[in-house]
Amino acid sequence: MAKIIVDDVEVEVPAEYTLLQACEAAGAEVPRFCFHERLSIAGNCRMCLVEVQGGPPKPTASCAMSVRDLRPGPNGEPPVVLTRSPMVKKAREGVMEFLLINHPLDCPICDQGGECDLQDQAMAYGVDSSRYAENKRAVENKNIGPLVRTSMNRCIHCTRCVRFVTEVAGVPDLGAIGRGEDMEITTYLEEAMSSELQGNVIDLCPVGALTSKPYMFKARPWELLKTETVDVMDALGSAIRVDARGREVMRVMPRVNEAINEEWISDKTRFIWDGLKTQRLDQPYVRENGRLRPASWQQAFAAIAAKVHASAPEKIGAIVGDLAAVEESFALKSLMQRLGTLNIDGRQDGTALHPLLGRASYVFNSTIAGIHEADAILLIGTNPRREAAVLNARIRERWRTGSLKVGVIGEQVDLTYTHDYLGAGPETLAAIADGTHSFAEVLKNAQKPLIIIGQGALTRADGLGILSLAAKTAMTVGAVTDGWNGFSVLHTAASRVGSLDLGLVPGEGCLDTHAMVHGGVDVLFLLGADEVKVADGPFVVYIGTHGDQGAHRADVILPGAAYTEKSGIYVNTEGRVQIANRAVFPPGQAREDWAIIRALSDALGHRLPFDNIAQLRQSLFVSHPHLARIDAVEGADPTAIERLALLGGDIEKTAFSSPITDFYLTNPIARASAIMAECSALALGVTRQAAE
């Protein structure tokens, strides 16, 4: 630690801090455009100038000098830094004057207006006139894809976007060409950006040069109601902010959460919002004579009750989908129990995970932030770039610090970081478990090896055997020790860990998803389950939000609420309990899913013992106390992995493959989004071109 005096305030900060960080630790505000905490230092904009007493007789760029570079006073006094001296004030005014020489000053029509760093800092640190009267330069706008709109006349060459796509996203789509006033930020050949994280450059751009193309001219920031919630597009539970106007979601923005997503979100998370208002189910439907017709809630409930009462309990089943919150899953399980059936499954993808194997067998035990502690990683049957783009960026961030070896068993894909491709299937994993593969030594020599197993390995017929073999590998290489549990399962569905915590698996001798969808039941409830294809025969009751596959097959449709339209608990892949808050209300007659199930229980003659969300959660927390500990990761007993390793099982020789073939179209909301459809078509074209 080093002492430094900033504007008469003495603070003690780490020696590796930049002067900018030290000044902020002392409570001083330092303007900046190019500096960003998570990117390399460029020193381009010179807006962060400060005065160092006893230093050079000119202002110093505080982002590019560290505290350890300062010299003490003549008698050993701490170095003195001034952020409000006349020298600093004059220097900042001059820098701002230079920045605005070529800026078009089109604030009234700029989408960044009202939340623009240049606008704010020009007011705070600039002057009210300019001495320059020359013609402004003009730069042609670039078409870099369907997500990011360019207005390059506004660009101030801070290079934040270039550093982000190169360092964080790992897909160097953007760069600079030319020199001086001819310098331009471009994709070189003006091709579309291909990163799944490209939308983050919109947040990073301190001016209006890069803005959201789908959000263009939709709303102003002061018109929007901002709601802090969590994302459900993957199993990470990234922290997001939903901005809405009236009953309509206008955009989705990231929030900072160091434990999960830092401050990045994937493009699917950011641009999914148009799918929330298209193809929506806004009233009940009942199928008559082969066709669905609008109906009242009472008519829909009566049709369901008639079928349920005519069926034996063992012929009734339920499947919970990927976007369901814990509350409605708990309510559905309670209803099924009252109907006398245990034919319920929260694993519509058919994964081999089961709560009886122990919680440590189905969560990301190392935690997401724990990736930064790992010094060797083995990826089994997963493509994290498709399945969890933000988690993949965290692996890349750890890789960039050096001394990290990554091995991959499964598909040969571009993960944005170098890795050793070990093999395609279980035989390679078996060799590592036996210690006969060279990568086994890499894992054994690591202090904190991390084994990440994906759903591409677990949704197969031999999924349980693969899970056991992965656990054996973890035990063999020392990935499970005191203070470190490196056996981690990466999920693809936001609801999966919550469903397993609730025990949404078939009872002994009861039917799983595969058996139910192939005619094993007479009445089948689908709670947002759109990734299964139900055979002809069962009477299907679909509770969901969109006219997707589940609704097409349904005999009765009960319109539910999307994740932005309800308050619900979600448990992410690491077992962290989080609450999603309601930003808008559901459309038309749609209702929150738990309320639909509660009302349906009355019609079925098995009334559930709660009338509001508070009473439901009270019952939930009595049965599952850990779900009451919001934003906490409940530690899982690692002995479950030892037992799992001894379980064994038959294993096939088929190669692993990721369950996600199209990153942009993984759920009903995404498939209803025109933005995601355009991104999918573009990505498919790029893939075909690369294959050719």
XYZ file of C-alpha atoms in Angstrom:
692
model
C 0.000 0.000 0.000
C 1.139 3.561 -0.714
C 0.069 6.902 0.738
C -0.953 9.732 -1.559
C -2.548 13.134 -1.010
C -5.344 14.048 -3.436
C -6.775 17.559 -3.091
C -5.695 17.733 0.593
C -7.173 14.272 1.311
C -4.655 11.599 2.328
C -5.508 8.059 1.233
C -3.737 4.722 1.262
C -4.102 2.727 -1.948
C -2.364 -0.236 -3.618
C 0.830 0.818 -5.381
C -0.408 -0.652 -8.663
C -3.410 1.698 -8.736
C -3.433 4.288 -11.485
C -3.604 7.922 -10.396
C -7.155 7.981 -11.718
C -8.178 5.121 -9.423
C -6.348 6.705 -6.484
C -8.120 10.010 -7.059
C -11.496 8.277 -7.117
C -10.598 6.400 -3.914
C -10.055 9.822 -2.348
C -13.472 10.990 -3.536
C -12.258 13.190 -6.393
C -14.048 13.034 -9.734
C -11.797 12.579 -12.754
C -13.383 12.744 -16.227
C -12.368 10.162 -18.815
C -13.369 8.791 -22.205
C -10.859 6.097 -23.144
C -10.136 4.615 -19.699
C -12.198 1.609 -18.574
C -11.565 -0.573 -15.553
C -11.814 -3.838 -17.506
C -9.842 -2.838 -20.598
C -6.176 -2.169 -21.252
C -4.924 1.404 -20.900
C -4.780 3.411 -24.127
C -4.212 7.002 -22.943
C -5.969 8.373 -26.035
C -8.377 11.043 -24.891
C -6.227 13.021 -22.377
C -9.383 14.100 -20.560
C -8.185 12.643 -17.257
C -5.329 15.150 -16.832
C -4.245 15.965 -13.272
C -1.398 17.984 -11.749
C 1.362 16.197 -9.857
C 3.191 18.541 -7.478
C 6.930 18.216 -7.830
C 6.429 16.367 -11.090
C 6.591 17.551 -14.698
C 5.539 21.177 -15.252
C 2.575 20.007 -17.297
C -0.591 17.997 -16.674
C -0.300 14.210 -16.375
C -2.667 11.629 -17.853
C -3.882 9.974 -14.654
C -4.986 6.771 -16.412
C -1.479 6.013 -17.673
C 0.592 6.668 -14.538
C 0.535 4.412 -11.494
C 0.928 5.418 -7.886
C 4.259 3.604 -7.633
C 5.691 5.949 -10.296
C 5.266 9.032 -8.078
C 8.170 10.476 -6.120
C 7.770 11.481 -2.470
C 8.347 15.077 -1.285
C 11.786 16.404 -0.349
C 11.313 15.299 3.271
C 9.596 12.020 2.478
C 6.070 13.465 2.380
C 3.436 11.527 0.390
C 3.095 12.611 -3.245
C 0.494 15.306 -3.898
C -1.980 15.160 -6.789
C -4.351 18.017 -7.654
C -7.510 17.504 -9.688
C -9.008 21.012 -9.464
C -6.024 23.337 -9.896
C -6.002 26.146 -12.510
C -3.559 24.127 -14.621
C -5.912 21.133 -14.669
C -8.976 23.267 -15.398
C -7.309 24.982 -18.354
C -5.952 21.682 -19.706
C -9.343 19.952 -19.571
C -11.036 22.872 -21.286
C -8.453 22.682 -24.057
C -8.883 18.935 -24.480
C -12.648 19.287 -24.638
C -12.292 22.051 -27.210
C -10.173 19.749 -29.371
C -12.643 16.861 -29.002
C -15.506 19.055 -30.198
C -13.680 20.454 -33.239
C -14.985 17.703 -35.514
C -17.969 16.565 -33.475
C -21.263 17.169 -35.328
C -23.054 18.449 -32.181
C -26.304 16.745 -33.196
C -27.478 16.073 -29.637
C -31.204 16.685 -30.333
C -31.371 13.756 -32.778
C -28.712 11.507 -31.234
C -29.888 8.308 -29.526
C -27.181 8.805 -26.912
C -28.677 12.144 -25.854
C -29.444 12.208 -22.156
C -26.940 9.483 -21.304
C -23.882 10.650 -23.230
C -20.511 10.976 -21.495
C -19.348 13.624 -23.968
C -22.493 15.660 -23.390
C -22.155 15.472 -19.622
C -18.440 16.223 -19.509
C -18.700 19.066 -22.014
C -21.165 20.705 -19.625
C -19.009 20.034 -16.576
C -15.489 20.678 -17.879
C -15.811 22.493 -21.214
C -16.286 26.130 -22.209
C -19.241 27.763 -23.903
C -17.531 28.638 -27.168
C -14.897 27.367 -29.577
C -12.047 29.180 -31.293
C -12.163 26.871 -34.311
C -14.156 27.686 -37.445
C -12.717 25.161 -39.912
C -14.923 22.658 -41.717
C -15.631 19.505 -39.765
C -14.355 16.196 -41.089
C -16.855 13.686 -42.406
C -16.631 9.908 -42.002
C -18.825 7.449 -43.840
C -20.983 5.258 -41.617
C -20.270 1.539 -41.607
C -22.758 -1.315 -41.776
C -21.437 -3.696 -39.120
C -24.503 -5.861 -38.647
C -28.112 -5.799 -37.461
C -27.347 -4.895 -33.834
C -24.944 -1.940 -33.733
C -25.668 1.299 -35.600
C -22.747 3.526 -36.537
C -22.533 7.300 -36.772
C -18.803 7.657 -37.143
C -18.776 11.460 -37.455
C -19.241 11.418 -33.686
C -16.319 9.053 -32.977
C -13.579 10.519 -30.750
C -11.173 7.579 -31.257
C -11.190 6.424 -27.651
C -10.770 2.824 -28.998
C -12.857 1.299 -26.195
C -14.795 -0.746 -28.766
C -11.601 -2.007 -30.415
C -10.105 -3.053 -27.093
C -13.310 -4.768 -25.994
C -13.764 -6.963 -29.072
C -10.059 -7.827 -29.054
C -9.509 -8.427 -25.341
C -12.863 -9.449 -23.836
C -14.914 -10.867 -26.715
C -11.865 -12.401 -28.379
C -13.268 -11.769 -31.857
C -11.242 -8.832 -33.237
C -13.897 -7.530 -35.624
C -13.095 -3.839 -35.129
C -9.883 -1.906 -35.669
C -8.488 1.443 -36.746
C -7.226 2.452 -40.174
C -5.626 5.720 -41.248
C -3.773 8.319 -39.185
C -4.564 11.675 -37.674
C -7.887 13.101 -38.768
C -8.111 10.329 -41.401
C -8.262 7.658 -38.693
C -11.442 5.555 -38.769
C -12.828 2.738 -36.635
C -14.100 0.034 -38.963
C -14.470 -3.681 -39.577
C -11.864 -3.332 -42.374
C -13.946 -5.013 -45.088
C -17.192 -3.650 -43.622
C -18.438 -7.098 -42.709
C -20.895 -7.712 -39.870
C -19.488 -8.234 -36.399
C -19.628 -11.886 -35.390
C -19.188 -11.872 -31.615
C -22.052 -12.962 -29.326
C -21.050 -10.059 -27.044
C -20.871 -7.268 -29.621
C -23.754 -5.291 -28.106
C -21.541 -4.321 -25.171
C -19.714 -1.808 -27.380
C -22.921 0.248 -27.275
C -22.529 0.694 -23.514
C -18.797 1.289 -23.812
C -19.006 4.021 -26.463
C -18.794 7.356 -24.589
C -20.416 9.243 -27.488
C -23.145 8.383 -29.985
C -20.855 6.736 -32.543
C -22.079 3.223 -31.706
C -25.712 2.905 -30.690
C -28.365 0.194 -30.669
C -29.818 -0.286 -34.148
C -33.065 -2.010 -32.994
C -33.631 0.691 -30.325
C -32.979 3.529 -32.787
C -35.397 6.450 -32.278
C -37.638 4.358 -29.991
C -37.446 6.324 -26.742
C -35.447 8.748 -24.627
C -33.833 7.600 -21.362
C -35.897 9.925 -19.189
C -39.121 8.364 -20.526
C -38.251 4.879 -19.314
C -39.065 3.095 -16.081
C -35.975 1.134 -15.054
C -36.314 -2.213 -13.250
C -33.406 -4.245 -11.894
C -33.851 -7.951 -12.524
C -32.014 -11.062 -13.778
C -31.671 -12.676 -17.186
C -33.108 -16.085 -18.123
C -31.703 -16.516 -21.632
C -29.084 -18.896 -20.243
C -28.338 -20.458 -16.865
C -25.953 -17.746 -15.593
C -28.596 -15.375 -14.247
C -26.773 -12.250 -15.423
C -27.728 -8.997 -13.707
C -29.784 -6.836 -16.072
C -31.928 -3.722 -16.091
C -35.173 -3.737 -18.049
C -36.236 -0.317 -19.357
C -39.938 -0.046 -20.126
C -42.366 2.618 -21.273
C -45.935 1.935 -20.277
C -46.626 -1.775 -20.839
C -43.831 -2.234 -23.379
C -40.225 -3.279 -22.799
C -38.007 -0.942 -24.810
C -34.531 -2.287 -24.094
C -32.423 -4.469 -21.807
C -29.190 -3.183 -20.263
C -26.498 -4.851 -18.114
C -25.941 -4.263 -14.414
C -22.676 -4.812 -12.593
C -22.437 -8.116 -10.735
C -18.843 -9.126 -10.108
C -19.865 -12.632 -9.057
C -21.596 -13.487 -12.333
C -21.431 -11.267 -15.415
C -19.163 -8.409 -14.264
C -20.803 -5.806 -16.522
C -21.247 -7.704 -19.787
C -24.305 -9.429 -21.233
C -24.769 -11.506 -24.369
C -26.514 -10.191 -27.466
C -29.394 -12.618 -26.915
C -29.968 -11.138 -23.466
C -29.740 -7.555 -24.729
C -31.814 -7.722 -27.906
C -34.479 -10.288 -27.017
C -37.002 -7.615 -26.072
C -38.899 -7.444 -29.366
C -39.793 -11.125 -28.936
C -41.655 -10.245 -25.734
C -44.443 -8.545 -27.688
C -44.813 -10.724 -30.788
C -46.710 -14.013 -31.118
C -47.960 -13.552 -27.556
C -50.764 -15.597 -26.038
C -53.129 -13.107 -24.430
C -56.278 -15.174 -23.820
C -57.216 -18.813 -23.155
C -57.914 -21.181 -26.047
C -59.698 -24.532 -26.244
C -59.383 -26.989 -29.145
C -62.704 -28.001 -30.671
C -63.050 -30.112 -33.804
C -59.316 -29.945 -34.349
C -59.071 -26.161 -34.175
C -58.230 -23.799 -31.329
C -60.888 -21.227 -30.482
C -60.806 -18.374 -27.929
C -62.444 -19.241 -24.635
C -63.020 -17.808 -21.180
C -60.956 -18.922 -18.207
C -63.969 -20.803 -16.823
C -64.463 -22.694 -20.091
C -60.759 -23.581 -20.276
C -60.727 -24.783 -16.659
C -63.910 -26.788 -17.205
C -62.388 -28.578 -20.213
C -59.280 -29.438 -18.171
C -61.311 -30.585 -15.168
C -63.417 -32.911 -17.337
C -60.297 -34.633 -18.706
C -58.498 -34.821 -15.356
C -61.522 -36.309 -13.555
C -61.881 -38.895 -16.323
C -58.241 -39.989 -16.045
C -56.518 -42.162 -13.462
C -53.889 -40.314 -11.373
C -51.067 -42.410 -12.835
C -52.152 -41.223 -16.295
C -51.628 -37.534 -15.482
C -48.206 -35.902 -15.932
C -46.418 -32.546 -16.066
C -43.246 -31.183 -17.688
C -41.608 -27.918 -16.595
C -39.871 -25.794 -19.242
C -36.599 -23.892 -19.332
C -37.854 -20.414 -18.358
C -40.101 -21.321 -15.403
C -39.529 -19.581 -12.077
C -39.333 -21.549 -8.850
C -42.750 -20.386 -7.625
C -44.822 -21.786 -10.483
C -42.746 -24.970 -10.536
C -43.448 -25.456 -6.822
C -47.148 -24.717 -7.356
C -47.370 -27.244 -10.206
C -45.609 -29.925 -8.177
C -47.990 -29.282 -5.257
C -50.970 -29.643 -7.591
C -49.645 -32.895 -9.084
C -49.141 -34.316 -5.597
C -52.720 -33.426 -4.671
C -53.902 -35.141 -7.839
C -52.069 -38.248 -6.644
C -49.365 -38.437 -9.309
C -45.579 -38.182 -9.296
C -45.300 -38.077 -13.101
C -43.495 -34.726 -13.126
C -40.184 -33.770 -14.708
C -38.294 -30.474 -14.789
C -35.698 -31.851 -17.216
C -37.311 -31.472 -20.633
C -33.916 -31.960 -22.299
C -33.629 -35.435 -20.738
C -30.473 -34.739 -18.743
C -29.271 -37.493 -16.406
C -28.963 -35.139 -13.420
C -30.987 -36.135 -10.362
C -31.335 -34.569 -6.882
C -30.852 -37.975 -5.223
C -27.248 -37.885 -6.431
C -26.621 -34.828 -4.228
C -26.647 -31.118 -5.000
C -22.911 -31.124 -5.744
C -23.639 -33.392 -8.717
C -25.646 -30.770 -10.609
C -24.297 -27.292 -9.780
C -21.268 -25.273 -10.885
C -19.403 -25.962 -7.642
C -16.376 -23.761 -8.298
C -18.746 -20.787 -8.784
C -18.497 -18.565 -11.850
C -16.077 -16.172 -10.173
C -13.987 -19.194 -9.179
C -12.951 -19.575 -12.830
C -10.328 -16.898 -12.124
C -8.712 -19.186 -9.536
C -8.470 -22.217 -11.826
C -5.115 -23.014 -13.414
C -6.265 -25.878 -15.675
C -9.704 -26.421 -17.233
C -11.233 -29.476 -18.882
C -14.387 -28.875 -20.961
C -16.512 -32.001 -21.483
C -19.355 -31.984 -24.006
C -19.858 -28.241 -23.870
C -19.379 -25.222 -26.091
C -19.499 -22.370 -23.569
C -19.342 -19.753 -26.322
C -22.831 -20.861 -27.428
C -24.221 -22.078 -24.117
C -23.025 -19.245 -21.855
C -21.221 -16.506 -23.778
C -20.460 -14.410 -20.701
C -18.961 -17.389 -18.872
C -16.825 -18.068 -21.934
C -15.570 -14.481 -21.732
C -14.577 -15.101 -18.098
C -12.606 -18.192 -19.136
C -10.895 -16.046 -21.782
C -10.181 -13.364 -19.176
C -8.479 -15.991 -17.005
C -6.620 -17.352 -20.053
C -5.260 -13.884 -20.896
C -3.508 -13.692 -17.522
C -1.374 -16.654 -18.595
C -0.553 -20.041 -17.035
C -3.914 -21.582 -17.961
C -4.216 -24.793 -19.960
C -7.617 -25.596 -21.436
C -8.532 -29.039 -22.761
C -11.658 -29.779 -24.795
C -13.481 -33.083 -25.271
C -16.304 -32.735 -27.770
C -16.800 -30.576 -30.834
C -13.912 -28.731 -32.482
C -14.994 -25.103 -32.172
C -13.527 -21.618 -31.889
C -13.743 -20.704 -28.199
C -11.835 -17.375 -28.659
C -8.844 -18.718 -26.717
C -6.243 -21.353 -27.468
C -6.961 -24.832 -26.161
C -5.855 -28.410 -26.589
C -8.363 -30.482 -28.513
C -8.202 -33.851 -26.773
C -10.863 -35.907 -28.526
C -14.497 -36.170 -29.520
C -16.052 -38.637 -27.106
C -16.125 -40.659 -23.881
C -13.045 -42.761 -24.666
C -10.854 -39.656 -24.230
C -12.539 -38.863 -20.915
C -12.004 -42.460 -19.786
C -8.296 -42.198 -20.633
C -7.978 -39.043 -18.512
C -9.888 -40.712 -15.663
C -7.490 -43.669 -15.815
C -4.482 -41.366 -15.904
C -3.247 -42.698 -19.248
C -3.848 -39.465 -21.182
C -1.208 -36.717 -21.170
C -3.745 -34.056 -20.129
C -4.348 -35.991 -16.901
C -0.885 -34.881 -15.776
C -1.718 -31.275 -16.589
C -4.773 -31.488 -14.328
C -2.899 -33.323 -11.567
C -0.107 -30.746 -11.552
C -2.588 -27.874 -11.279
C -3.336 -26.357 -7.895
C -7.011 -25.825 -8.707
C -8.118 -27.924 -11.697
C -11.610 -27.231 -13.011
C -13.797 -29.845 -14.725
C -16.745 -28.318 -16.622
C -19.268 -30.832 -17.957
C -22.033 -29.637 -20.252
C -25.443 -30.870 -21.260
C -24.051 -32.225 -24.524
C -22.573 -35.033 -22.434
C -25.495 -35.468 -20.033
C -28.581 -35.478 -22.258
C -27.534 -38.695 -24.009
C -28.819 -42.160 -23.219
C -25.559 -42.846 -21.358
C -25.634 -39.495 -19.566
C -25.490 -41.013 -16.068
C -22.440 -43.069 -16.968
C -20.716 -39.993 -18.438
C -21.563 -37.990 -15.304
C -20.069 -40.712 -13.125
C -16.957 -40.882 -15.316
C -16.526 -37.088 -15.093
C -16.821 -37.332 -11.294
C -14.208 -40.095 -11.303
C -11.942 -37.838 -13.376
C -12.416 -35.010 -10.881
C -11.468 -37.274 -7.991
C -8.488 -38.767 -9.869
C -6.884 -35.427 -10.783
C -7.531 -33.817 -7.379
C -10.219 -31.368 -8.486
C -12.182 -31.933 -5.251
C -10.148 -30.986 -2.175
C -10.546 -29.000 1.011
C -11.370 -25.428 0.004
C -11.844 -26.203 -3.690
C -14.492 -28.116 -5.597
C -13.662 -28.077 -9.290
C -16.433 -30.428 -10.437
C -18.840 -28.052 -12.193
C -21.951 -28.642 -14.290
C -22.825 -25.992 -16.878
C -26.570 -25.797 -17.510
C -28.296 -24.291 -20.518
C -31.704 -23.588 -18.906
C -32.471 -20.895 -16.334
C -34.971 -23.111 -14.513
C -32.963 -26.326 -14.334
C -31.161 -25.984 -10.987
C -34.322 -24.644 -9.349
C -36.296 -27.618 -10.681
C -33.712 -30.076 -9.341
C -33.680 -28.283 -5.975
C -37.463 -28.708 -5.811
C -37.200 -32.378 -6.719
C -39.051 -32.077 -10.017
C -38.167 -35.592 -11.097
C -40.437 -38.630 -11.456
C -41.164 -40.656 -8.353
C -40.116 -44.288 -8.180
C -41.760 -46.232 -10.993
C -43.209 -43.049 -12.509
C -42.751 -41.536 -15.967
C -40.027 -39.133 -17.118
C -40.211 -36.609 -19.958
C -39.461 -39.124 -22.692
C -42.160 -41.538 -21.529
C -44.767 -38.808 -21.059
C -44.332 -37.194 -24.477
C -44.551 -40.584 -26.175
C -48.031 -41.363 -24.944
C -47.436 -42.620 -21.436
C -50.111 -40.313 -19.999
C -53.637 -39.258 -20.900
C -53.381 -35.674 -19.591
C -50.113 -33.754 -19.885
C -49.430 -30.307 -18.391
C -46.691 -28.305 -20.133
C -45.415 -25.386 -18.037
C -43.611 -23.432 -20.738
C -42.154 -26.649 -22.151
C -41.598 -25.849 -25.832
C -38.540 -27.971 -26.584
C -40.386 -31.292 -26.517
C -42.493 -32.842 -29.252
C -45.586 -34.503 -27.807
C -46.917 -37.479 -29.732
C -50.592 -37.788 -30.638
C -52.765 -39.100 -27.861
C -52.403 -37.132 -24.616
C -54.697 -34.221 -23.799
C -52.180 -31.347 -23.550
C -52.635 -28.317 -21.301
C -50.083 -25.631 -22.170
C -49.306 -22.796 -19.756
C -46.985 -20.399 -21.554
C -46.334 -17.081 -23.200
C -45.864 -17.603 -26.935
C -47.477 -19.446 -29.817
C -44.559 -21.836 -30.039
C -44.356 -25.630 -30.320
C -46.117 -26.271 -27.003
C -49.078 -24.087 -27.965
C -49.347 -25.679 -31.422
C -49.804 -29.100 -29.844
C -52.038 -27.952 -26.979
C -55.681 -28.834 -26.472
C -56.077 -26.043 -23.918
C -53.873 -22.932 -23.789
C -53.601 -20.869 -20.610
C -51.680 -17.595 -21.283
C -48.851 -16.986 -18.812
C -46.377 -14.214 -18.014
C -42.862 -13.773 -19.407
C -39.871 -13.247 -17.117
C -40.169 -9.456 -17.373
C -43.845 -9.630 -16.348
C -43.615 -11.403 -13.016
C -41.669 -11.539 -9.803
C -39.976 -14.897 -9.529
C -37.058 -16.769 -8.000
C -34.436 -18.322 -10.273
C -31.451 -20.450 -9.268
C -28.493 -20.125 -11.617
C -26.027 -22.810 -12.680
C -23.824 -22.263 -9.618
C -26.795 -22.588 -7.262
C -27.147 -18.855 -6.568
C -30.704 -17.857 -5.623
C -31.861 -14.643 -7.327
C -35.121 -12.734 -7.677
C -36.411 -11.421 -11.013
C -38.588 -8.342 -10.580
C -41.622 -7.409 -12.651
C -40.985 -4.585 -15.132
C -44.336 -4.596 -16.996
C -47.686 -6.368 -16.770
C -48.694 -9.337 -18.951
C -50.770 -8.564 -22.067
C -54.518 -9.049 -22.299
C -55.898 -11.803 -20.071
C -52.499 -13.403 -19.448
C -51.683 -14.009 -15.781
C -48.683 -15.039 -13.719
C -48.168 -18.784 -13.969
C -48.464 -19.543 -10.254
C -51.808 -17.673 -10.160
C -53.087 -19.750 -13.093
C -52.149 -22.983 -11.305
C -53.749 -21.736 -8.076
C -57.011 -20.922 -9.903
C -56.887 -24.234 -11.760
C -56.549 -26.123 -8.477
C -59.931 -24.729 -7.428
C -61.540 -25.982 -10.632
C -60.004 -29.422 -10.099
C -61.263 -29.623 -6.518
C -57.775 -29.636 -4.968
C -57.324 -26.082 -3.741
C -53.720 -25.060 -3.074
C -53.079 -23.411 0.325
C -51.978 -19.952 -0.843
C -53.742 -16.924 -2.282
C -50.839 -14.590 -3.051
C -47.143 -14.715 -3.869
C -46.120 -14.020 -0.261
C -48.065 -17.046 1.034
C -46.692 -19.215 -1.770
C -43.116 -18.231 -0.921
C -43.749 -18.873 2.740
C -44.759 -22.461 1.908
C -41.814 -22.742 -0.466
C -39.281 -21.585 2.119
C -40.624 -24.022 4.717
C -40.011 -26.914 2.321
C -36.749 -25.560 0.869
C -35.127 -23.099 3.315
C -32.072 -22.406 1.146
C -34.288 -20.696 -1.456
C -34.944 -17.907 1.059
C -31.264 -16.917 1.071
C -31.322 -14.515 -1.859
C -28.062 -13.901 -3.741
C -26.305 -16.622 -1.765
C -24.648 -19.750 -3.089
C -25.522 -22.678 -0.845
C -22.458 -24.864 -0.375
C -22.932 -28.432 -1.651
C -21.524 -31.497 0.092
C -18.530 -32.677 -2.018
C -18.896 -36.251 -0.747
C -21.730 -36.559 -3.283
C -19.088 -36.460 -6.023
C -17.194 -39.338 -4.392
C -20.379 -41.442 -4.375
C -21.130 -40.427 -7.937
C -17.654 -41.503 -9.076
C -18.330 -45.016 -7.761
C -21.690 -45.286 -9.513
C -20.387 -46.207 -12.971
C -22.673 -47.073 -15.857
C -22.721 -48.088 -19.510
C -21.037 -45.719 -21.931
C -21.437 -45.397 -25.673
C -18.681 -44.329 -28.057
C -20.699 -41.598 -29.764
C -18.995 -38.182 -29.951
C -20.242 -35.350 -27.738
C -22.117 -32.467 -29.347
C -23.503 -29.252 -27.894
C -27.294 -29.221 -27.459
C -27.368 -25.630 -28.760
C -26.957 -25.503 -32.520
C -28.231 -21.935 -32.946
C -27.181 -19.465 -30.252
C -29.908 -16.982 -31.146
C -32.985 -19.283 -31.244
C -32.998 -21.302 -28.036
C -36.397 -20.525 -26.480
C -39.891 -19.279 -27.409
C -39.065 -15.606 -26.777
C -35.974 -15.804 -28.983
C -37.861 -17.590 -31.752
C -40.494 -14.835 -31.717
C -37.844 -12.109 -32.074
C -37.250 -10.620 -35.512
C -33.874 -9.326 -34.324
C -32.761 -12.790 -33.254
C -34.020 -14.258 -36.545
C -31.864 -11.792 -38.489
C -28.821 -12.577 -36.329
C -29.429 -16.300 -36.771
C -29.646 -16.009 -40.553
C -26.451 -13.958 -40.627
C -24.586 -16.415 -38.378
C -25.785 -19.348 -40.478
C -24.501 -17.650 -43.621
C -21.114 -17.005 -42.028
C -20.904 -20.651 -40.901
C -21.694 -21.917 -44.401
C -19.127 -19.563 -45.924
C -16.476 -20.788 -43.479
C -17.336 -24.409 -44.281
C -16.947 -23.773 -47.996
